Amino acid sequence: EADIYQTPRYLVIGTGKKITLECSQTMGHDKMYWYQQDPGMELHLIHYSYGVNSTEKGDLSSESTVSRIRTEHFPLTLESARPSHTSQYLCASGNVMMGEKLFFGSGTQLSVL
Amino acid sequence: KNEVEQSPQNLTAQEGEFITINCSYSVGISALHWLQQHPGGGIVSLFMLSSGKKKHGRLIATINIQEKHSSLHITASHPRDSAVYICAAYSGGGADGLTFGKGTHLIIQP
């Protein structure tokens, strides 16, 4: 049912590398979100977008940046990865403000050595 | 900021048992989501409700707005129901108004 895709599924990289996590959806949703989840912990919102050229930071401070040049694409970039960035990153879309359900990607498990 | 608490944190049951997972929140909400997360991380939305009760197959979700409490029930549980179940409460104010619980890790043994 979900038409939201994240790549890569797993990523192991060294400290200092620049990385981009990809997220694409084919449902035409304006609203997209990035969440960070550590093992056994709750999801925290790190970035969101209400549409093309709209991006906002979430309640959890993050050194990552996002862009929204096309409706279907919402990539997340870390300019210089550090071990503290090791976590799972989940992309989602859907209008939670209008009481709609969320659609999630399968997540990217990032490990920074 | 809403605080969302789930109980139990971990639950192991035998196949066929009736399962109840609880979720309580501290601030009035406009919607509550129940999500299922399988090993490997993928999350699926099960229910979104703002009042009363919803049913889908063997899953039932209820909410009591006055008591700030929701429950997820699974009837005739099956090993394939093993997953982490997460509730998330939306209290308005934009995308950051959605607060997630830590999840209930459910294992159904054959």
CSV table of C-alpha atoms in Angstrom, one decimal:
chain,number,residue,atom,x,y,z
A,1,GLU,CA,0.0,0.0,0.0
A,2,ALA,CA,2.7,2.5,1.0
A,3,ASP,CA,4.4,4.2,-2.0
A,4,ILE,CA,7.2,5.9,-0.1
A,5,TYR,CA,10.7,4.7,-0.6
A,6,GLN,CA,13.9,5.3,1.3
A,7,THR,CA,17.5,4.5,0.2
A,8,PRO,CA,19.9,3.2,1.2
A,9,ARG,CA,18.4,0.7,3.7
A,10,TYR,CA,21.7,0.4,5.6
A,11,LEU,CA,24.7,2.7,5.5
A,12,VAL,CA,28.0,2.3,7.3
A,13,ILE,CA,30.4,5.2,6.8
A,14,GLY,CA,33.5,6.8,8.4
A,15,THR,CA,33.5,10.0,10.4
A,16,GLY,CA,33.6,13.2,8.3
A,17,LYS,CA,31.9,11.9,5.2
A,18,LYS,CA,29.1,13.7,3.6
A,19,ILE,CA,25.9,11.6,3.1
A,20,THR,CA,22.5,12.0,1.6
A,21,LEU,CA,19.5,9.9,2.6
A,22,GLU,CA,16.9,9.7,-0.1
A,23,CYS,CA,13.2,9.7,0.3
A,24,SER,CA,10.6,9.7,-2.4
A,25,GLN,CA,6.8,9.3,-2.5
A,26,THR,CA,4.4,8.8,-5.4
A,27,MET,CA,1.2,9.7,-3.5
A,28,GLY,CA,1.3,13.4,-4.3
A,29,HIS,CA,1.5,14.4,-0.6
A,30,ASP,CA,2.5,18.0,0.2
A,31,LYS,CA,3.5,17.2,3.8
A,32,MET,CA,6.6,15.1,4.4
A,33,TYR,CA,8.6,14.4,7.6
A,34,TRP,CA,12.0,13.1,8.8
A,35,TYR,CA,12.1,11.2,12.1
A,36,GLN,CA,15.0,9.9,14.1
A,37,GLN,CA,14.7,6.8,16.2
A,38,ASP,CA,17.2,5.3,18.6
A,39,PRO,CA,16.8,1.6,19.7
A,40,GLY,CA,14.0,1.2,22.2
A,41,MET,CA,13.1,4.9,22.0
A,42,GLU,CA,10.4,7.0,20.6
A,43,LEU,CA,10.5,8.7,17.2
A,44,HIS,CA,11.5,12.4,17.2
A,45,LEU,CA,10.7,14.8,14.4
A,46,ILE,CA,13.9,16.4,13.0
A,47,HIS,CA,12.6,18.1,9.8
A,48,TYR,CA,9.4,18.6,8.0
A,49,SER,CA,8.0,20.2,4.8
A,50,TYR,CA,4.6,21.5,4.0
A,51,GLY,CA,5.3,21.6,0.2
A,52,VAL,CA,7.8,22.6,-2.4
A,53,ASN,CA,10.4,25.1,-1.1
A,54,SER,CA,9.1,24.7,2.4
A,55,THR,CA,11.3,23.2,5.1
A,56,GLU,CA,11.3,23.5,8.9
A,57,LYS,CA,13.3,22.1,11.8
A,58,GLY,CA,11.5,19.8,14.2
A,59,ASP,CA,11.6,19.5,17.9
A,60,LEU,CA,14.8,17.5,18.0
A,61,SER,CA,17.9,19.4,17.2
A,62,SER,CA,19.8,18.0,14.3
A,63,GLU,CA,22.9,18.9,12.3
A,64,SER,CA,21.3,17.6,9.1
A,65,THR,CA,19.7,19.7,6.4
A,66,VAL,CA,16.8,18.9,4.0
A,67,SER,CA,15.5,20.3,0.7
A,68,ARG,CA,12.2,20.1,-1.1
A,69,ILE,CA,12.6,21.0,-4.7
A,70,ARG,CA,10.0,18.6,-6.0
A,71,THR,CA,6.8,17.4,-4.3
A,72,GLU,CA,7.9,13.7,-4.5
A,73,HIS,CA,11.4,14.1,-3.2
A,74,PHE,CA,12.6,15.0,0.3
A,75,PRO,CA,16.3,14.2,0.8
A,76,LEU,CA,18.2,14.6,4.1
A,77,THR,CA,21.9,15.5,4.1
A,78,LEU,CA,24.6,15.3,6.7
A,79,GLU,CA,27.6,17.4,5.6
A,80,SER,CA,30.1,15.8,8.0
A,81,ALA,CA,28.9,12.6,9.7
A,82,ARG,CA,29.9,11.8,13.3
A,83,PRO,CA,29.4,8.7,15.5
A,84,SER,CA,26.7,10.6,17.4
A,85,HIS,CA,24.6,10.6,14.1
A,86,THR,CA,24.3,6.8,14.3
A,87,SER,CA,20.6,6.1,14.4
A,88,GLN,CA,17.6,5.0,12.3
A,89,TYR,CA,16.1,7.7,10.1
A,90,LEU,CA,12.5,7.3,9.0
A,91,CYS,CA,10.8,9.4,6.3
A,92,ALA,CA,7.0,9.8,6.3
A,93,SER,CA,4.3,11.6,4.4
A,94,GLY,CA,0.7,12.5,5.0
A,95,ASN,CA,-1.3,15.3,6.4
A,96,VAL,CA,-1.3,14.6,10.2
A,97,MET,CA,-2.7,18.1,10.8
A,98,MET,CA,-5.9,17.2,8.9
A,99,GLY,CA,-6.3,13.9,10.7
A,100,GLU,CA,-4.9,11.7,7.9
A,101,LYS,CA,-2.8,8.7,8.6
A,102,LEU,CA,1.0,8.7,8.0
A,103,PHE,CA,2.8,6.6,5.4
A,104,PHE,CA,6.4,5.6,6.4
A,105,GLY,CA,9.3,4.5,4.4
A,106,SER,CA,11.3,1.4,5.5
A,107,GLY,CA,14.0,3.5,7.1
A,108,THR,CA,17.7,4.0,6.8
A,109,GLN,CA,19.9,2.5,9.5
A,110,LEU,CA,23.0,4.7,9.7
A,111,SER,CA,26.2,3.7,11.4
A,112,VAL,CA,29.1,6.2,11.6
A,113,LEU,CA,32.4,4.7,12.6
B,1,LYS,CA,4.4,19.2,25.4
B,2,ASN,CA,2.3,16.1,25.4
B,3,GLU,CA,3.7,13.1,27.3
B,4,VAL,CA,2.7,9.7,25.9
B,5,GLU,CA,3.1,6.6,28.0
B,6,GLN,CA,2.5,3.0,26.8
B,7,SER,CA,2.1,-0.1,28.8
B,8,PRO,CA,3.3,-2.7,29.0
B,9,GLN,CA,6.8,-2.1,27.5
B,10,ASN,CA,7.2,-5.8,26.7
B,11,LEU,CA,4.6,-8.5,26.4
B,12,THR,CA,5.0,-12.2,25.6
B,13,ALA,CA,1.9,-14.2,25.0
B,14,GLN,CA,0.8,-17.6,23.6
B,15,GLU,CA,-0.8,-17.9,20.2
B,16,GLY,CA,-4.6,-17.4,20.5
B,17,GLU,CA,-4.5,-15.1,23.5
B,18,PHE,CA,-6.4,-11.8,23.6
B,19,ILE,CA,-3.9,-8.9,23.8
B,20,THR,CA,-4.4,-5.4,25.2
B,21,ILE,CA,-1.9,-2.6,24.8
B,22,ASN,CA,-2.5,0.7,26.6
B,23,CYS,CA,-1.6,4.3,25.8
B,24,SER,CA,-2.2,7.4,28.0
B,25,TYR,CA,-1.4,11.0,27.2
B,26,SER,CA,-1.2,14.2,29.3
B,27,VAL,CA,-2.7,16.9,27.0
B,28,GLY,CA,-6.0,17.0,25.1
B,29,ILE,CA,-5.6,15.7,21.5
B,30,SER,CA,-7.5,15.9,18.2
B,31,ALA,CA,-6.3,12.4,17.0
B,32,LEU,CA,-4.5,9.3,18.1
B,33,HIS,CA,-2.5,7.0,15.8
B,34,TRP,CA,-1.7,3.4,16.4
B,35,LEU,CA,1.3,2.2,14.4
B,36,GLN,CA,3.0,-1.2,13.9
B,37,GLN,CA,6.8,-1.5,13.5
B,38,HIS,CA,8.3,-4.8,12.3
B,39,PRO,CA,11.9,-5.9,12.9
B,40,GLY,CA,13.9,-4.1,10.3
B,41,GLY,CA,12.2,-0.8,11.0
B,42,GLY,CA,9.3,-0.4,8.6
B,43,ILE,CA,6.3,1.3,10.1
B,44,VAL,CA,2.6,0.7,9.1
B,45,SER,CA,-0.3,2.9,10.2
B,46,LEU,CA,-3.0,0.7,11.8
B,47,PHE,CA,-5.6,3.2,13.0
B,48,MET,CA,-6.2,6.9,13.3
B,49,LEU,CA,-9.0,7.8,15.7
B,50,SER,CA,-10.4,10.8,17.5
B,51,SER,CA,-13.3,9.2,19.3
B,52,GLY,CA,-15.0,5.8,20.0
B,53,LYS,CA,-13.8,2.6,18.5
B,54,LYS,CA,-12.4,1.3,15.2
B,55,LYS,CA,-12.0,-2.3,14.1
B,56,HIS,CA,-10.0,-3.9,11.3
B,57,GLY,CA,-9.8,-7.6,11.1
B,58,ARG,CA,-8.6,-8.9,14.5
B,59,LEU,CA,-7.5,-5.5,15.6
B,60,ILE,CA,-9.6,-3.1,17.7
B,61,ALA,CA,-8.7,0.4,18.8
B,62,THR,CA,-10.6,2.4,21.4
B,63,ILE,CA,-10.2,5.8,22.8
B,64,ASN,CA,-11.6,7.6,25.9
B,65,ILE,CA,-11.1,11.3,25.4
B,66,GLN,CA,-12.1,12.3,28.9
B,67,GLU,CA,-9.7,9.8,30.5
B,68,LYS,CA,-6.9,10.6,27.9
B,69,HIS,CA,-6.5,6.9,27.3
B,70,SER,CA,-6.5,4.6,24.3
B,71,SER,CA,-6.2,0.8,24.0
B,72,LEU,CA,-5.3,-1.5,21.1
B,73,HIS,CA,-6.7,-5.0,21.3
B,74,ILE,CA,-5.7,-8.0,19.2
B,75,THR,CA,-8.1,-11.0,19.2
B,76,ALA,CA,-6.9,-14.5,18.4
B,77,SER,CA,-3.3,-13.4,18.4
B,78,HIS,CA,-0.9,-15.1,15.9
B,79,PRO,CA,3.0,-15.2,15.7
B,80,ARG,CA,2.8,-12.8,12.7
B,81,ASP,CA,1.4,-10.2,15.1
B,82,SER,CA,4.8,-10.0,16.8
B,83,ALA,CA,6.0,-6.5,16.4
B,84,VAL,CA,6.4,-3.2,18.2
B,85,TYR,CA,3.2,-1.3,18.6
B,86,ILE,CA,3.5,2.5,18.8
B,87,CYS,CA,0.8,5.1,19.8
B,88,ALA,CA,1.2,8.7,18.7
B,89,ALA,CA,-1.0,11.6,20.0
B,90,TYR,CA,-1.6,14.7,17.9
B,91,SER,CA,-2.4,17.8,20.0
B,92,GLY,CA,-2.3,20.4,17.2
B,93,GLY,CA,0.1,23.2,16.4
B,94,GLY,CA,1.7,21.7,13.3
B,95,ALA,CA,3.8,18.8,12.4
B,96,ASP,CA,5.6,18.9,15.8
B,97,GLY,CA,2.3,18.4,17.6
B,98,LEU,CA,2.6,14.6,17.1
B,99,THR,CA,4.2,12.9,20.1
B,100,PHE,CA,5.1,9.3,20.0
B,101,GLY,CA,5.2,6.7,22.7
B,102,LYS,CA,8.2,4.4,23.1
B,103,GLY,CA,6.3,1.4,21.9
B,104,THR,CA,5.2,-2.0,23.2
B,105,HIS,CA,7.3,-4.9,22.1
B,106,LEU,CA,4.9,-7.8,21.5
B,107,ILE,CA,6.0,-11.4,21.0
B,108,ILE,CA,3.4,-14.1,20.3
B,109,GLN,CA,4.7,-17.6,20.8
B,110,PRO,CA,3.3,-20.6,18.8
